[in-house]
Short mmCIF file of N, CA and C in Angstrom, two decimals:
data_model
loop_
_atom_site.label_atom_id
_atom_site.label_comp_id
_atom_site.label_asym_id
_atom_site.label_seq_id
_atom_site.Cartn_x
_atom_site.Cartn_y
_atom_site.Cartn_z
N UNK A 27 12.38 15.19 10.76
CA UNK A 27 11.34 15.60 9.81
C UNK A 27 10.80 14.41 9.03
N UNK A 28 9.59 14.36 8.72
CA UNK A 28 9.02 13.86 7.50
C UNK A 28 9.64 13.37 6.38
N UNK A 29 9.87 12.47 6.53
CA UNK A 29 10.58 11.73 4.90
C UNK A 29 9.53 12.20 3.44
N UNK A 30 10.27 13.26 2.31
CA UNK A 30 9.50 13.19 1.37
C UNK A 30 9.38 11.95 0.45
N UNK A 31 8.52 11.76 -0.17
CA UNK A 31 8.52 10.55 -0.77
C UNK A 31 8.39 11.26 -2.50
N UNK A 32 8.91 9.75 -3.02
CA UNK A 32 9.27 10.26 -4.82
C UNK A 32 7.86 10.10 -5.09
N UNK A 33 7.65 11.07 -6.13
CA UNK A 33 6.16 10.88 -6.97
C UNK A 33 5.96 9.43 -7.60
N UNK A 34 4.62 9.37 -7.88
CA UNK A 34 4.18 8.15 -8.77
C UNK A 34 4.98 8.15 -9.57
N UNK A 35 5.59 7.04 -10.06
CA UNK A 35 5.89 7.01 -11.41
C UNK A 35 4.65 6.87 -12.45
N UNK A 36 5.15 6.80 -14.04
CA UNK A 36 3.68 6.74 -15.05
C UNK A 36 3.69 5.10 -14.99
N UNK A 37 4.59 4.33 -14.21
CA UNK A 37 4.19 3.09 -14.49
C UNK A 37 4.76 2.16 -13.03
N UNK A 38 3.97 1.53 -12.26
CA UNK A 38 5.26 0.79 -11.48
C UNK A 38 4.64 -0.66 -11.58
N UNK A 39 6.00 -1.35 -11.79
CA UNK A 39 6.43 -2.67 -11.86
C UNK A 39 7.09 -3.14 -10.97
N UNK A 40 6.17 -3.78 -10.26
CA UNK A 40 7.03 -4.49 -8.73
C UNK A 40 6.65 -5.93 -8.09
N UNK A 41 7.48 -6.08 -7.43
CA UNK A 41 6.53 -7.63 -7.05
C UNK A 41 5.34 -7.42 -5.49
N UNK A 42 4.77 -8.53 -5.89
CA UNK A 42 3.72 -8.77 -4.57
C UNK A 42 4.88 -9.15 -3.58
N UNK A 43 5.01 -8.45 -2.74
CA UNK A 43 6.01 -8.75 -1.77
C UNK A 43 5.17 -9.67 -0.39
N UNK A 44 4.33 -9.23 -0.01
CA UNK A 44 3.30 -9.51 0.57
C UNK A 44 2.10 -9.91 0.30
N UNK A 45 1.64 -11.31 1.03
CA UNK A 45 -0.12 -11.79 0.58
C UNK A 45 -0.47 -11.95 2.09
N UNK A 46 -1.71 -11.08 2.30
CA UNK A 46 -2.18 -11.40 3.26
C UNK A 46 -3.70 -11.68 3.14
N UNK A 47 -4.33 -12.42 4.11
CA UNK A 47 -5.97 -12.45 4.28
C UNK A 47 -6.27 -11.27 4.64
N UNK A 48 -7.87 -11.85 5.02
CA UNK A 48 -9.00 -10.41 5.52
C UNK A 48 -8.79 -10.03 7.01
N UNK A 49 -9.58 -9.01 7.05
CA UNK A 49 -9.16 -8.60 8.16
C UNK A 49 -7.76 -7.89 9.34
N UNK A 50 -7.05 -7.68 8.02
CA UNK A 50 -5.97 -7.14 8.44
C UNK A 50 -5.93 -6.03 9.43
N UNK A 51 -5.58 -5.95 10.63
CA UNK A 51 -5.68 -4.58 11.39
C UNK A 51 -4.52 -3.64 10.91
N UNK A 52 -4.44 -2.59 11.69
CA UNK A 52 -3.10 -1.56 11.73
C UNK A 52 -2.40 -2.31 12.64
N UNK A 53 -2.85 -3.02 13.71
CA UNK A 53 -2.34 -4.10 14.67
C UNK A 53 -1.49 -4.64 13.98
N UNK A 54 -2.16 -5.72 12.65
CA UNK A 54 -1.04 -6.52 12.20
C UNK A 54 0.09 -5.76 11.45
N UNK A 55 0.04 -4.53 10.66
CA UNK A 55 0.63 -4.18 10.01
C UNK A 55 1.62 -3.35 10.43
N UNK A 56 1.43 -2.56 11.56
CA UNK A 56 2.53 -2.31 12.51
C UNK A 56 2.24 -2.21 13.92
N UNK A 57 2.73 -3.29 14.66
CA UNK A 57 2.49 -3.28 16.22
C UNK A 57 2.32 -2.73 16.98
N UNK A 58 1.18 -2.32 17.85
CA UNK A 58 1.21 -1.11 18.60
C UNK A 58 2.20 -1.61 20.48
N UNK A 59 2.41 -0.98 21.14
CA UNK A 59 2.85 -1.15 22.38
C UNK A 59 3.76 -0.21 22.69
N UNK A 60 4.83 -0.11 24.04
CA UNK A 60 5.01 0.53 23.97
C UNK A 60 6.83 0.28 23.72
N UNK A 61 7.21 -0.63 23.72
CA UNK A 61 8.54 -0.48 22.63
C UNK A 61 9.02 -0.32 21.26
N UNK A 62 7.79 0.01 20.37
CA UNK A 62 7.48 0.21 19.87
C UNK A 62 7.39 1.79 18.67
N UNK A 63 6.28 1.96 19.95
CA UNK A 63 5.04 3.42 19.63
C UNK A 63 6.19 4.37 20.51
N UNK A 64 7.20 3.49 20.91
CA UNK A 64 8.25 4.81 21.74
C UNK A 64 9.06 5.53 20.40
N UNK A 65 9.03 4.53 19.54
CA UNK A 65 9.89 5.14 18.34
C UNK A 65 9.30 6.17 17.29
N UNK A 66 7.80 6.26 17.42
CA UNK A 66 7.11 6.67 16.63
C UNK A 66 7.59 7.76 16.09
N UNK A 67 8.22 9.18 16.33
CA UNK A 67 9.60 9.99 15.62
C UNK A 67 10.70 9.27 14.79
N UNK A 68 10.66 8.12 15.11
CA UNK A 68 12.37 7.63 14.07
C UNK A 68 11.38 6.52 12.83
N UNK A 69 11.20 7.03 11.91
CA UNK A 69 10.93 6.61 11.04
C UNK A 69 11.32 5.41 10.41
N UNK A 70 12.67 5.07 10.35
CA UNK A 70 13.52 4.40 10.12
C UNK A 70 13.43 3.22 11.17
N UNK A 71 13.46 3.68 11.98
CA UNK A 71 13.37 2.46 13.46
C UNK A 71 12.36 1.64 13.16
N UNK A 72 11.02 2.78 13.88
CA UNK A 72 9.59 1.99 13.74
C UNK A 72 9.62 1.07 12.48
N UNK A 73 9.83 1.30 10.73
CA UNK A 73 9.66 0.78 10.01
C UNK A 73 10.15 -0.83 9.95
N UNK A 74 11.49 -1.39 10.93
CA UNK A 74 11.10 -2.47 11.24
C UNK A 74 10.12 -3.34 11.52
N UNK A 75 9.26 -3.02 11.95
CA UNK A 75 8.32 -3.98 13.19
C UNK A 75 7.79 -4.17 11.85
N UNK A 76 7.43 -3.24 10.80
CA UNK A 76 6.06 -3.23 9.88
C UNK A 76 5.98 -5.19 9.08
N UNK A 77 4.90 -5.60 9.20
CA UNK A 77 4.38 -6.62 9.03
C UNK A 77 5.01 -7.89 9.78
N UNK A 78 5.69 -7.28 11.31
CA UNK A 78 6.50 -8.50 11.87
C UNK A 78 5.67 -9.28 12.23
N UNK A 79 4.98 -9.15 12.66
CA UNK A 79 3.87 -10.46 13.54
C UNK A 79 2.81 -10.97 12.27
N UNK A 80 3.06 -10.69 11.19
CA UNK A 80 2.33 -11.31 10.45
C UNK A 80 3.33 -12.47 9.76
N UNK A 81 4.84 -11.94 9.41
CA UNK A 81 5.45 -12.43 7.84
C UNK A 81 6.88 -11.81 8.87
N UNK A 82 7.55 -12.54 9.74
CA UNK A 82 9.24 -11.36 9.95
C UNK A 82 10.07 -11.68 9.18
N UNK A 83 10.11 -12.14 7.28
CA UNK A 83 10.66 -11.95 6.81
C UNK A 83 10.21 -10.81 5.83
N UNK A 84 9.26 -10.12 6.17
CA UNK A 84 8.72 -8.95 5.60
C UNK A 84 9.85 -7.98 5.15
N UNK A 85 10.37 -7.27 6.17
CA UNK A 85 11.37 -6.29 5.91
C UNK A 85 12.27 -6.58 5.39
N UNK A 86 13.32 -7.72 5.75
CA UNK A 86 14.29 -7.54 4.78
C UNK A 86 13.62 -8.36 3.36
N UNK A 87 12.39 -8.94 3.31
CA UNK A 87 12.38 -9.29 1.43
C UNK A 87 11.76 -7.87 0.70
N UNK A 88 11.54 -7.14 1.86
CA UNK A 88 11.08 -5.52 0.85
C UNK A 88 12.15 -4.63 0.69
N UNK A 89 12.77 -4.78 1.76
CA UNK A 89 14.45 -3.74 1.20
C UNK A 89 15.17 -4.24 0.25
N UNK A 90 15.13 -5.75 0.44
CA UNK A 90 16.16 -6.64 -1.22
C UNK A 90 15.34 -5.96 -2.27
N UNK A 91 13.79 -6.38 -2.18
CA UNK A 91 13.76 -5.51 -3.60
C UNK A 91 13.55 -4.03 -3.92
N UNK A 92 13.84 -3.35 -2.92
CA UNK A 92 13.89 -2.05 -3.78
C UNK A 92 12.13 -1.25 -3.05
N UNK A 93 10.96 -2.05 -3.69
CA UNK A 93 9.99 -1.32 -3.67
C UNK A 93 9.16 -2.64 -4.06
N UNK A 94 7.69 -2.59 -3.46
CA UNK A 94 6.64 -3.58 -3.82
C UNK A 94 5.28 -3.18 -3.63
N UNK A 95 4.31 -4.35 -3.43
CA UNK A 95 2.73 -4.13 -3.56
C UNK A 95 2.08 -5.20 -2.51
N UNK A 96 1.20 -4.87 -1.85
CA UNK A 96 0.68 -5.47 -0.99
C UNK A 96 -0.52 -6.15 -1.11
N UNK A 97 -0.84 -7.41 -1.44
CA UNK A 97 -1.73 -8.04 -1.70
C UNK A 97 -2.87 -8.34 -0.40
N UNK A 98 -4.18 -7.61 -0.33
CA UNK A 98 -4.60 -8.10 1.07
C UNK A 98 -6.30 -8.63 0.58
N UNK A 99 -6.53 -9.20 2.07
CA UNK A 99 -8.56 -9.54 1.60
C UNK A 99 -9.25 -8.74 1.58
N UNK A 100 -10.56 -8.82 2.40
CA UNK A 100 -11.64 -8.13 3.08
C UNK A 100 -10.82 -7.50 3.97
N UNK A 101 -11.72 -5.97 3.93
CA UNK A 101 -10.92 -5.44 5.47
C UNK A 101 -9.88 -4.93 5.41
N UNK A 102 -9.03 -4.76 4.74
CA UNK A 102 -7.33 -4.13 4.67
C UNK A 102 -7.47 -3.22 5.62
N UNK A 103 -6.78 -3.10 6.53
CA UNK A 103 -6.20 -1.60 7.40
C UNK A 103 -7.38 -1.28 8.41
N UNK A 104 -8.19 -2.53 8.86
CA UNK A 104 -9.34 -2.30 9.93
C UNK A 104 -8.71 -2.28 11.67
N UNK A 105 -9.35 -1.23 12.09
CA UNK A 105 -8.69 -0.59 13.80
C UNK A 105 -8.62 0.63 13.69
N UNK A 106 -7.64 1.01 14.22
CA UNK A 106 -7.49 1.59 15.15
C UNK A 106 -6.73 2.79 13.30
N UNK A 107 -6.64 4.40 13.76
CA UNK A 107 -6.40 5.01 12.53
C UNK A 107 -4.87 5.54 12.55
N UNK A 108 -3.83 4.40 13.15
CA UNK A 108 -2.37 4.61 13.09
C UNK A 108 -1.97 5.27 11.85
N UNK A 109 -1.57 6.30 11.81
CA UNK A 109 -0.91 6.64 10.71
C UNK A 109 0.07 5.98 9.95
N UNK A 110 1.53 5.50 11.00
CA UNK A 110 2.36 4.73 10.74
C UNK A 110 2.32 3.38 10.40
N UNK A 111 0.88 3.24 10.26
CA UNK A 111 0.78 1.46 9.73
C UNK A 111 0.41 2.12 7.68
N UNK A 112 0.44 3.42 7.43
CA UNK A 112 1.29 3.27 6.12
C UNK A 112 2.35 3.75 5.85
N UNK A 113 2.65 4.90 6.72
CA UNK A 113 3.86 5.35 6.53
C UNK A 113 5.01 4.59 6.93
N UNK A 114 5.43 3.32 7.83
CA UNK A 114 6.20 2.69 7.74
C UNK A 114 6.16 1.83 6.05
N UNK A 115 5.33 1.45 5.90
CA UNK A 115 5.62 0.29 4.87
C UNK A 115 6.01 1.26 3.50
N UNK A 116 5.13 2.52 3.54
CA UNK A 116 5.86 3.66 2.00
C UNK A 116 7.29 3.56 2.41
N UNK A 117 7.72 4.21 3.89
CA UNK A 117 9.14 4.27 3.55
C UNK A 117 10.00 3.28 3.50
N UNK A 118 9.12 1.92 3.47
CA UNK A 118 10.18 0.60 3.05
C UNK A 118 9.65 0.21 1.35
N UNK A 119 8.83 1.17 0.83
CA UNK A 119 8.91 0.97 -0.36
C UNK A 119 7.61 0.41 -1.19
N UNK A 120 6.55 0.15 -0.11
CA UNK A 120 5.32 -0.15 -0.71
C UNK A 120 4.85 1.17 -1.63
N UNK A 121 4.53 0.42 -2.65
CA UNK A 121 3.88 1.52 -3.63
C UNK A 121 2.19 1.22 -3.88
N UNK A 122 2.15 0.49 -3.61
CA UNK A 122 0.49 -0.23 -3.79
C UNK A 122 -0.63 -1.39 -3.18
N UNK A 123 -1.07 -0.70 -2.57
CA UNK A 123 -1.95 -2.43 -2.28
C UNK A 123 -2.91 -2.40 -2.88
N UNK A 124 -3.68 -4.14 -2.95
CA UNK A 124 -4.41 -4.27 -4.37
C UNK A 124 -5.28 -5.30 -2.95
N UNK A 125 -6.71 -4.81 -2.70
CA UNK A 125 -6.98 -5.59 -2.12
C UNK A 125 -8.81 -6.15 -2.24
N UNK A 126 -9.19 -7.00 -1.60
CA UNK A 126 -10.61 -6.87 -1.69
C UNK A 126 -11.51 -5.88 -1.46
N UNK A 127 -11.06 -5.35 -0.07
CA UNK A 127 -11.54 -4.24 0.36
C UNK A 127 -11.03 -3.42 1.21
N UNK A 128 -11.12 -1.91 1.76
CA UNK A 128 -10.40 -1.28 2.49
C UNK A 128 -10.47 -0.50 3.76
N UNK A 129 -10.39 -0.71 4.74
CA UNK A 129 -10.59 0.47 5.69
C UNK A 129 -10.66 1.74 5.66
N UNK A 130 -12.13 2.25 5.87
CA UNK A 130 -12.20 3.87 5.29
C UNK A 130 -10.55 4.68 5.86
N UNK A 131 -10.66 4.59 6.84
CA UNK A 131 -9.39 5.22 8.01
C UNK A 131 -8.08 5.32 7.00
N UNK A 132 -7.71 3.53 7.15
CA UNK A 132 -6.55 3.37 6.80
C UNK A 132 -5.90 3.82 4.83
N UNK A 133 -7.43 3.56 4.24
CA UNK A 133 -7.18 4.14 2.87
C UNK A 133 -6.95 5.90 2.78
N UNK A 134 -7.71 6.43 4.04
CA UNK A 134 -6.89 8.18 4.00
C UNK A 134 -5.59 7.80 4.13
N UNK A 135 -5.06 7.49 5.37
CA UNK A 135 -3.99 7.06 5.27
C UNK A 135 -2.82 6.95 4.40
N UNK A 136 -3.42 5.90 3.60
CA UNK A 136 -2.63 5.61 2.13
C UNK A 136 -2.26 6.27 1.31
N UNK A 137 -3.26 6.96 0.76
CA UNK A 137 -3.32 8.37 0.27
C UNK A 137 -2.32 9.93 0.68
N UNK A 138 -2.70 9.87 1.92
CA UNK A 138 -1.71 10.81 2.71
C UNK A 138 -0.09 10.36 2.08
N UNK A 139 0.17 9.42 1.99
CA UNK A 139 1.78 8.98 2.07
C UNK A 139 1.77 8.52 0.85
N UNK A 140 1.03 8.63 -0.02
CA UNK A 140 1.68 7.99 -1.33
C UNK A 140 1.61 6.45 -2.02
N UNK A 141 1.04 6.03 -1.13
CA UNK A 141 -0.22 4.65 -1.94
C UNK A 141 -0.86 4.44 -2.36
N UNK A 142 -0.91 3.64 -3.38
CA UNK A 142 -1.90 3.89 -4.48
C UNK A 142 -2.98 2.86 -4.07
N UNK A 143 -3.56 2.94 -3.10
CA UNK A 143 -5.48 1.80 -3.04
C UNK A 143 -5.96 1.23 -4.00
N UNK A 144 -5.91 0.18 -4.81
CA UNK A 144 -6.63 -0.17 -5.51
C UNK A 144 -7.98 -1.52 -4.99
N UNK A 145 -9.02 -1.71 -5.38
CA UNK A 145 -9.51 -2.76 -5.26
C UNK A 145 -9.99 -3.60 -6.43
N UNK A 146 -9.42 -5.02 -6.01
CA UNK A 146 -9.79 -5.86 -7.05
C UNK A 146 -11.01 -5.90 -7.70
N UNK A 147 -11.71 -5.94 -8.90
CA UNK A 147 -13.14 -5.93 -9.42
C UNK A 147 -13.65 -7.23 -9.39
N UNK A 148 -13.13 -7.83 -9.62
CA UNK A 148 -13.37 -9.42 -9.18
C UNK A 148 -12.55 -9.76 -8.14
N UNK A 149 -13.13 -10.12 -7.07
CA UNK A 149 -12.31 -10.69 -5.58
C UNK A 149 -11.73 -11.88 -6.02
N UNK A 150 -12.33 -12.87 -6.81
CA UNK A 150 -11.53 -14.11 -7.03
C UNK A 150 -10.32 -14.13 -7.45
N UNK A 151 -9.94 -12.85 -8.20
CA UNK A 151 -8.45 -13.05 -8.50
C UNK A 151 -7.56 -12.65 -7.60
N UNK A 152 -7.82 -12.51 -6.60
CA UNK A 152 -7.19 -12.49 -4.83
C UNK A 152 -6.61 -13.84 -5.24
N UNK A 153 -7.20 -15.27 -5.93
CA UNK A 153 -6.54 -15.89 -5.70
C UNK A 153 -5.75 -16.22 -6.66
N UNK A 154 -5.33 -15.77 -7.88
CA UNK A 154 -5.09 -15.94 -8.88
C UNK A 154 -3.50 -15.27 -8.61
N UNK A 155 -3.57 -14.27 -7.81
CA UNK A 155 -1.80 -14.06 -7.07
C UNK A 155 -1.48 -14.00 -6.56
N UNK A 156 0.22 -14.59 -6.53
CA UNK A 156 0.46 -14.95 -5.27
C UNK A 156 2.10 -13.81 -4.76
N UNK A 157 2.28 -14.00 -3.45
CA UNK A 157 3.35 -13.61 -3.18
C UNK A 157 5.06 -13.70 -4.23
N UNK A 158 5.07 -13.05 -5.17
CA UNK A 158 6.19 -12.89 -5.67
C UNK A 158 6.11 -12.33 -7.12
N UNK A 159 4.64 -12.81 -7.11
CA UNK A 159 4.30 -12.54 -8.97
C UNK A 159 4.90 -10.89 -9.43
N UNK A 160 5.22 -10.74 -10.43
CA UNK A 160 5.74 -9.22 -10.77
C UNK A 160 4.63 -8.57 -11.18
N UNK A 161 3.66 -7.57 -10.94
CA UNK A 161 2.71 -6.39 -11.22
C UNK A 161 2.79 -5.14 -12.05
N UNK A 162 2.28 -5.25 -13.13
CA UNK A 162 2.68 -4.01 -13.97
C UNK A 162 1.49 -3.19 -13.47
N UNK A 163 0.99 -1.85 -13.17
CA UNK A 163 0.33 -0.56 -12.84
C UNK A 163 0.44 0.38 -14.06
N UNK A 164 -0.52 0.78 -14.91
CA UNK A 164 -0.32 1.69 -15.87
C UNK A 164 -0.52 3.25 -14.94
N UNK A 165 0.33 3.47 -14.17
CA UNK A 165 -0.11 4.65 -13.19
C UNK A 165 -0.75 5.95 -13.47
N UNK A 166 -0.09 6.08 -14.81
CA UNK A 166 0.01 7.32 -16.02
C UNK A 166 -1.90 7.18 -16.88
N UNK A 167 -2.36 6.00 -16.75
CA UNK A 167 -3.79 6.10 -17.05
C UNK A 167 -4.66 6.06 -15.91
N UNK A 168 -4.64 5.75 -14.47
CA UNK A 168 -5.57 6.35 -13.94
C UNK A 168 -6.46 7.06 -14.04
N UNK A 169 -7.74 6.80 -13.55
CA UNK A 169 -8.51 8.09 -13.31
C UNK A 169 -9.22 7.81 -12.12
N UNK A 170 -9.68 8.65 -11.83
CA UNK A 170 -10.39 8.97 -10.54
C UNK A 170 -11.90 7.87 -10.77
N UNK A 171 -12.21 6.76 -9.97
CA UNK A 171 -13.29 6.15 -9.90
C UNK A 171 -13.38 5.06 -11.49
N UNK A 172 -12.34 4.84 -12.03
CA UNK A 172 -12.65 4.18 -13.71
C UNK A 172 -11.39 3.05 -13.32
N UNK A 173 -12.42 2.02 -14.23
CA UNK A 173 -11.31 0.25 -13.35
C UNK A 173 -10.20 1.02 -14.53
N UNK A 174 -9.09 0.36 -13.90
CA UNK A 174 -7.54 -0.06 -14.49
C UNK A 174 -7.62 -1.51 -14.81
N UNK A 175 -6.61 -1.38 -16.05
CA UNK A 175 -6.28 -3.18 -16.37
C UNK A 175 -4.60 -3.16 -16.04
N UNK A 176 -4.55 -4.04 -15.19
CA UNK A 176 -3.42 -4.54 -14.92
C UNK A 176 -2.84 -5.67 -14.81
N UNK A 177 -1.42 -6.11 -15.29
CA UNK A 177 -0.91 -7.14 -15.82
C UNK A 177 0.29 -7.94 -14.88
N UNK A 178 0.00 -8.91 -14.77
CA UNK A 178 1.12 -9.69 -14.22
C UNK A 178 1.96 -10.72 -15.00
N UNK A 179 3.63 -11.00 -14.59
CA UNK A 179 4.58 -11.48 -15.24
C UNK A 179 4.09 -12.74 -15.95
N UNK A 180 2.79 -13.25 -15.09
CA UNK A 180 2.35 -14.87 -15.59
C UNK A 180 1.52 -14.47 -16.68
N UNK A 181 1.11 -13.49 -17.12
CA UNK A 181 0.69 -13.11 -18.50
C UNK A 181 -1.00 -12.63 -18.09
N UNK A 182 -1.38 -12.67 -16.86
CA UNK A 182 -2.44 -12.40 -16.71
C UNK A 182 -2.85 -10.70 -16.66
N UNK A 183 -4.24 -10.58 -16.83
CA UNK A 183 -4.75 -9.49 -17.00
C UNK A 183 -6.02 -9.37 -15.89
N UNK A 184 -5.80 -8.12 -14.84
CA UNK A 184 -6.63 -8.15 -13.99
C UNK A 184 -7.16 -6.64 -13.76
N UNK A 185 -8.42 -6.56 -13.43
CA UNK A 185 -9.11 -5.79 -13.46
C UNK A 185 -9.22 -4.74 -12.10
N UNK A 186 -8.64 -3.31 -11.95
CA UNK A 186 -8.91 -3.24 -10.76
C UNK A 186 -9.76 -1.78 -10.29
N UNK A 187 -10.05 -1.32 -9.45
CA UNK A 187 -11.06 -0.38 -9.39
C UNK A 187 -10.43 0.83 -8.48
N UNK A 188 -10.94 1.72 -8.66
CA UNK A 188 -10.54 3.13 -7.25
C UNK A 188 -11.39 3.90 -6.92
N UNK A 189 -11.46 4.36 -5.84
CA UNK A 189 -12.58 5.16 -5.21
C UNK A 189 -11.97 6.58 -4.99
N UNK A 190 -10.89 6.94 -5.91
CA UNK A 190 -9.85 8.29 -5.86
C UNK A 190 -11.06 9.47 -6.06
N UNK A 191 -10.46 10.69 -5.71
CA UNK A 191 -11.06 11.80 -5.92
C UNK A 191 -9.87 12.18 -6.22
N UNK A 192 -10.21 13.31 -7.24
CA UNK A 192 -9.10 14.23 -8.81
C UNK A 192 -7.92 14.23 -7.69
N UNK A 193 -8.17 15.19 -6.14
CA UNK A 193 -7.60 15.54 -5.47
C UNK A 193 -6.95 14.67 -4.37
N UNK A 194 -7.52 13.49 -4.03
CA UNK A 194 -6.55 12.64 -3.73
C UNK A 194 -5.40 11.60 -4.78
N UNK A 195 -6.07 11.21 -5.63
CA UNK A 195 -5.27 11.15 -6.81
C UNK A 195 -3.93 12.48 -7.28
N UNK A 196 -4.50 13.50 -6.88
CA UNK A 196 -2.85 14.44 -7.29
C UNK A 196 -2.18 14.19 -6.20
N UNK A 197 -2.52 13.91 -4.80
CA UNK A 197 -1.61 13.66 -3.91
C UNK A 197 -0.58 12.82 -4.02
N UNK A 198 -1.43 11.47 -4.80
CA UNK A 198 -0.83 10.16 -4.75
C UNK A 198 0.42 10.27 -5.61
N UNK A 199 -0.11 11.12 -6.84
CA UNK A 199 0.88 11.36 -7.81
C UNK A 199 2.22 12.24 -7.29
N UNK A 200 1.71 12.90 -6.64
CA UNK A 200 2.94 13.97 -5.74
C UNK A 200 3.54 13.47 -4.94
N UNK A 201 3.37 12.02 -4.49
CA UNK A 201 4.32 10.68 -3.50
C UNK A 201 4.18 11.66 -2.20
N UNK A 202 2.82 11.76 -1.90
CA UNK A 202 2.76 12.38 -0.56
C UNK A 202 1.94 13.48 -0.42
N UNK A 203 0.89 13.51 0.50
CA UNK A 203 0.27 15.09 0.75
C UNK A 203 1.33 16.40 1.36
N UNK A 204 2.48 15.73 1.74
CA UNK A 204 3.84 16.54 2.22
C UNK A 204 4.21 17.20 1.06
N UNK A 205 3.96 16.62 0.13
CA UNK A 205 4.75 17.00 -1.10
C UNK A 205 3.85 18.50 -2.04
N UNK A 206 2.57 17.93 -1.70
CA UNK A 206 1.36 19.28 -2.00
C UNK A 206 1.46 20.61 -1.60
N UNK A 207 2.07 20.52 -0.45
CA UNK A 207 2.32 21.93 0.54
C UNK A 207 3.14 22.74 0.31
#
C-alpha cells in the first residue's frame, strides 16, 4: 500500500539537502529503465535511485537528516509525468522545493504527495543558497497565490511565491491527497 505521509507542519525547518540547475527532468530525479521501474510497487526500494545520477550521495545525506528541501532552476520536474520522481524523494523526506520554475506535470505531482512548490520571486537568490543552508517555512501562514517570507540560518530573508489553489493547498497540509480520502 501507499505510504501515508505526516501533515504539514505550521513550520518546517530543514536544510537544502539538494542544489540543482535548470532543467531538471523526472529522468534526473528518478531514473527510468527497467531495473529500476521493475520496483515501482516497493516504495522503499525505488526510493534509492532518487537523485542518483545527479548527486549519489543524495540518499544517504537525506536519511542522516531526517527530512529536507530541494533547491532547483528553470524547469524543475520537466518530461515525462512519473509520479515516483516525487513520491520517492517525500518518502525520503523532502518537504519542499524552492525553485525558479516548475513543471506543470511534475508540480501536480508534488502536490499529490505532500510538497510544498514554492517559487523564488526573485530568481537571483537561486544564488544566494546553497546546499546545506538551514530554511525556515512559515507553513502555518500560507496562502493560496500570496509571496511567503522565508528565512535562512545565514540570517537572510527571501521572498517566495505559490500558484496553490485553497484545495491543493489542503492537500499539501493533509501530507498527501491519500490522506483527503
Amino acid at each position: 500500500p501507499l505510504q501515508r505521509f505526516e501533515p504539514l507542519p505550521d513550520e518546517i525547518t530543514a536544510p537544502v539537502a539538494l542544489k540543482v540547475g535548470d532543467d531538471i527532468t523526472t529522468d534526473h530525479i528518478l531514473p527510468a529503465g527497467a531495473a529500476i521501474m521493475s520496483l515501482r510497487s516497493n516504495i522503499p526500494a525505488i526510493s534509492e535511485f532518487v537523485f542518483g545520477r545527479v548527486d549519489e550521495a543524495f540518499v544517504p545525506r537525506i536519511k542522516g537528516l531526517g527530512q529536507g528541501l530541494v533547491l532547483g532552476g528553470e524547469n524543475y520536474g520537466q518530461g515525462s509525468s512519473r509520479e515516483h520522481a516525487a513520491l520517492g524523494p517525500r518518502h525520503l523526506g523532502v518537504r519542499a522545493v524552492l525553485v525558479k520554475s516548475l513543471a506543470r506535470i511534475h508540480r501536480a505531482n508534488l502536490v499529490n504527495f505532500g510538497i510544498l512548490p514554492l517559487l523564488l520571486d526573485n530568481k537571483d537568490e537561486y544564488n544566494a543558497l546553497a546546499e546545506g543552508d538551514t530554511v525556515t517555512i512559515p507553513a502555518k501562514d500560507l496562502r493560496p497565490g500570496e509571496p511567503l517570507v522565508i528565512t535562512t540560518d545565514k540570517g537572510a530573508s527571501i521572498t517566495v511565491n505559490n500558484d496553490l489553489t485553497e484545495q491543493e493547498l489542503h492537500i499539501i497540509r493533509s501530507g498527501g491527497l491519500l490522506n483527503t480520502v
